[in-house]
Coordinates of C-alpha atoms and ligand atoms in Angstrom, one line a residue:
M147 CA 109.4 92.6 77.3
K148 CA 110.4 94.7 80.4
K149 CA 111.5 92.5 83.2
I150 CA 109.8 93.3 86.5
T151 CA 110.8 92.9 90.2
I152 CA 109.1 90.2 92.2
A153 CA 109.1 90.3 96.0
I154 CA 108.2 87.2 97.9
D155 CA 107.9 87.7 101.7
G156 CA 106.5 85.6 104.5
H157 CA 107.0 83.6 107.7
S158 CA 110.0 81.3 108.3
S159 CA 110.0 78.0 106.5
C160 CA 106.8 78.5 104.5
G161 CA 108.6 77.4 101.3
K162 CA 109.3 80.8 100.0
S163 CA 112.8 80.0 98.6
T164 CA 111.6 76.8 96.8
M165 CA 108.8 78.7 95.1
A166 CA 111.0 81.8 94.4
K167 CA 113.7 79.6 92.9
D168 CA 111.3 77.6 90.8
L169 CA 109.6 80.8 89.5
A170 CA 112.9 82.5 88.6
R171 CA 114.1 79.4 86.7
E172 CA 110.8 79.1 84.8
I173 CA 110.7 82.8 83.7
G174 CA 114.5 83.3 83.2
Y175 CA 114.9 85.7 86.2
I176 CA 117.7 85.9 88.8
Y177 CA 116.8 84.5 92.2
I178 CA 118.2 86.1 95.4
D179 CA 117.7 84.5 98.8
S180 CA 117.9 87.6 101.1
G181 CA 117.7 85.4 104.2
A182 CA 120.9 83.7 103.2
M183 CA 122.6 87.1 103.5
Y184 CA 121.4 87.5 107.1
R185 CA 122.4 83.9 107.8
A186 CA 125.9 84.6 106.4
C187 CA 126.2 87.7 108.7
T188 CA 125.2 85.5 111.6
L189 CA 127.9 82.9 110.8
F190 CA 130.4 85.8 110.7
C191 CA 129.3 86.9 114.1
M192 CA 129.5 83.4 115.5
R193 CA 133.0 82.9 114.1
Q194 CA 134.2 86.3 115.4
G195 CA 132.9 85.4 118.9
L196 CA 130.3 88.2 118.9
V197 CA 127.3 86.1 120.0
R198 CA 127.1 86.3 123.8
P199 CA 126.0 83.3 125.9
D200 CA 122.5 84.9 126.3
G201 CA 122.2 85.1 122.5
T202 CA 122.6 88.9 122.2
I203 CA 125.1 90.3 119.8
D204 CA 128.0 92.4 120.6
T205 CA 127.1 95.2 118.2
A206 CA 129.8 97.6 119.4
R207 CA 132.4 95.1 118.2
L208 CA 130.5 94.1 115.1
E209 CA 130.0 97.6 113.7
P210 CA 133.7 98.4 112.9
L211 CA 134.0 94.9 111.4
M212 CA 131.2 95.5 108.9
P213 CA 133.6 96.6 106.1
Q214 CA 135.2 93.1 106.4
L215 CA 131.9 91.3 105.9
H216 CA 131.1 90.6 102.2
V217 CA 128.2 88.4 101.2
A218 CA 127.8 87.4 97.6
F219 CA 126.3 84.6 95.5
G220 CA 127.8 82.2 93.1
L221 CA 126.9 78.9 91.3
D222 CA 128.3 75.6 92.4
A223 CA 130.2 74.4 89.3
A224 CA 129.3 70.7 90.0
T225 CA 125.6 71.0 90.8
G226 CA 124.7 74.3 89.2
R227 CA 123.0 75.3 92.4
P228 CA 123.3 78.8 93.9
Q229 CA 125.7 79.1 96.8
T230 CA 126.2 81.8 99.4
L231 CA 129.7 83.2 99.7
L232 CA 131.0 84.8 102.9
N233 CA 134.2 86.7 102.0
G234 CA 134.6 84.4 99.1
E235 CA 134.1 81.1 101.0
N236 CA 131.2 78.9 100.1
V237 CA 129.2 78.7 103.4
E238 CA 125.9 77.4 101.9
A239 CA 125.8 74.3 104.2
D240 CA 127.1 76.1 107.3
I241 CA 124.4 78.8 107.2
R242 CA 121.5 76.3 107.2
T243 CA 122.2 74.7 110.6
M244 CA 119.9 75.0 113.7
E245 CA 122.7 77.0 115.4
V246 CA 122.6 79.7 112.8
S247 CA 118.8 79.6 112.7
S248 CA 118.7 80.2 116.4
H249 CA 120.9 83.3 116.3
V250 CA 119.8 84.9 113.0
S251 CA 116.8 86.9 114.1
P252 CA 118.7 89.1 116.6
V253 CA 121.4 89.7 114.0
A254 CA 118.8 90.6 111.3
A255 CA 117.3 93.1 113.8
I256 CA 120.5 95.2 114.0
P257 CA 119.8 98.4 112.1
F258 CA 123.3 98.8 110.6
V259 CA 123.3 95.2 109.4
R260 CA 119.9 95.7 107.7
A261 CA 121.1 99.0 106.1
A262 CA 124.2 97.2 104.7
M263 CA 122.2 94.2 103.4
T264 CA 119.3 96.3 102.0
A265 CA 121.7 98.5 100.0
Q266 CA 123.3 95.4 98.5
Q267 CA 119.9 93.9 97.7
Q268 CA 118.8 97.1 96.0
L269 CA 121.9 97.1 93.9
M270 CA 121.3 93.4 92.9
G271 CA 117.8 94.2 91.8
A272 CA 118.4 97.6 90.2
K273 CA 117.7 96.4 86.7
G274 CA 114.6 94.3 87.5
G275 CA 114.4 90.7 86.2
I276 CA 114.8 89.5 89.8
V277 CA 112.8 87.3 92.2
M278 CA 113.9 88.0 95.8
D279 CA 112.5 86.3 98.9
G280 CA 112.7 87.5 102.5
R281 CA 110.7 89.4 105.1
D282 CA 110.9 93.0 104.0
I283 CA 111.4 92.8 100.3
G284 CA 108.0 94.2 99.3
T285 CA 107.8 96.7 102.1
A286 CA 111.4 98.1 102.5
V287 CA 113.8 96.8 99.9
F288 CA 111.6 97.1 96.8
P289 CA 108.4 98.9 97.9
H290 CA 107.7 99.6 94.2
A291 CA 108.0 96.0 93.1
E292 CA 105.5 95.2 90.4
M293 CA 104.6 91.8 91.9
K294 CA 104.5 91.2 95.6
V295 CA 103.5 87.9 97.2
F296 CA 103.0 87.3 101.0
V297 CA 103.3 83.6 101.8
T298 CA 102.1 81.8 104.9
A299 CA 101.2 78.4 106.2
S300 CA 100.3 77.0 109.7
D301 CA 103.0 76.9 112.3
E302 CA 102.9 73.1 112.5
I303 CA 103.1 72.5 108.8
R304 CA 106.0 74.9 108.5
A305 CA 107.9 73.3 111.4
R306 CA 107.3 69.8 109.9
R307 CA 108.8 71.0 106.6
R308 CA 111.8 72.5 108.4
Y309 CA 112.2 69.3 110.5
D310 CA 112.2 67.1 107.4
E311 CA 114.7 69.4 105.7
L312 CA 117.1 69.1 108.6
C313 CA 116.7 65.3 108.8
V314 CA 117.6 65.0 105.1
K315 CA 120.8 67.0 105.9
G316 CA 121.7 64.5 108.6
E317 CA 120.9 66.7 111.6
Q318 CA 118.8 65.0 114.3
P319 CA 116.5 67.8 115.5
D320 CA 113.8 67.7 118.1
F321 CA 110.5 68.6 116.5
D322 CA 109.4 70.8 119.5
D323 CA 112.8 72.7 119.3
V324 CA 112.2 73.3 115.6
L325 CA 108.6 74.6 116.3
R326 CA 109.8 76.8 119.1
N327 CA 112.7 78.2 117.0
L328 CA 110.3 79.0 114.2
R329 CA 107.8 80.8 116.4
E330 CA 110.5 82.7 118.2
R331 CA 112.0 83.8 114.9
D332 CA 108.6 84.9 113.6
R333 CA 108.0 86.9 116.8
I334 CA 111.4 88.7 116.6
D335 CA 111.1 89.2 112.9
S336 CA 107.6 90.7 113.2
T337 CA 108.2 93.0 116.2
R338 CA 111.7 94.4 115.4
A339 CA 111.9 98.2 115.0
V340 CA 113.5 98.3 111.6
A341 CA 111.7 96.7 108.6
P342 CA 109.6 94.2 110.5
L343 CA 108.0 91.3 108.7
R344 CA 104.5 92.4 107.6
Q345 CA 102.3 92.0 104.6
A346 CA 102.5 94.9 102.1
P347 CA 99.0 96.3 101.5
D348 CA 99.4 95.6 97.8
A349 CA 100.7 92.0 98.2
L350 CA 98.9 88.9 96.9
V351 CA 98.4 86.5 99.7
L352 CA 99.3 82.8 99.3
D353 CA 98.5 80.3 102.1
N354 CA 100.2 77.2 100.9
S355 CA 99.3 74.9 103.9
N356 CA 97.4 72.6 101.6
L357 CA 99.1 73.2 98.3
T358 CA 101.6 70.9 96.6
I359 CA 104.8 72.5 95.2
A360 CA 103.4 72.0 91.7
Q361 CA 100.1 73.8 92.6
Q362 CA 101.9 76.8 94.2
K363 CA 104.2 77.0 91.2
Q364 CA 101.2 77.2 88.9
W365 CA 99.6 79.8 91.1
L366 CA 102.7 82.0 90.9
L367 CA 103.1 81.6 87.2
D368 CA 99.4 82.5 86.6
R369 CA 99.8 85.7 88.7
F370 CA 103.0 86.5 86.9
H371 CA 101.4 86.1 83.5
E372 CA 98.3 88.2 84.6
L373 CA 100.6 91.0 85.6
T374 CA 102.9 91.0 82.6
R375 CA 100.4 90.3 79.9
Ligands
DC77 O1 114.4 83.0 105.1 P1 115.3 82.6 106.2 O2 114.7 81.7 107.3 O3 116.6 81.9 105.6 O4 115.8 83.9 106.9 C1 116.7 83.9 108.0 C2 116.4 85.0 108.9 O5 116.8 86.3 108.3 C3 115.0 85.2 109.4 O6 114.8 84.8 110.7 C4 114.7 86.7 109.3 C5 115.8 87.3 108.6 N1 115.5 87.9 107.3 C6 115.2 89.3 107.4 O7 115.1 89.8 108.5 N2 114.9 90.0 106.3 C7 114.9 89.3 105.1 N3 114.7 90.1 104.0 C8 115.2 88.0 105.0 C9 115.5 87.3 106.2

């Protein structure tokens, strides 16, 4: 059977990666977390001192450094979990901190950063058989994807999920900070000039505010089987 391309887009912290990962595992597809790529770019900017005190990015210094910025994915030999590699270094834990979250949207809004990441994502998905999650996968990266899903949930529920995730990782976040960060990211992601977050006209909409992980997994599998039958 021909393997299709599956694009899962939506707001921050709505559980896209969990569902995309689960779906990919279930149907034997490759999973790509495109947000991890923008997070790795952000970590690179932080390490190079390109994030100014006001949160803006020194794009003039970043642009010539782009050839030195390589993002790839690997598998953790011990856990079998996907890991994000920045120039070969496993940065999976470092890209999930609140600090990276608070700088990632301005980095992801830079046109030359998007162009570089989009080209790489299109190469990764060139043969189909991929589930990719992000903000612009169904609109800009794979506008012809056979299956597009747009996921959302209420702000408070998303902030609560993100807050719980950070606590499990040993961070001690303030709930209001998490909620503010999430709303600010959504605002920047939805209003940027290049490939803003928006629902593709042909996307299936999934509001998972009141769904369990098992229910949303079943919903996705049902849609996948309907499309590929
Ligand atoms: O999904 P995430 O929270 O890990 O994504 C991190 C940031 O990257 C998010 O604020 C928006 C940006 N992003 C993007 O602009 N385009 C994508 N395809 C994926 C993520």
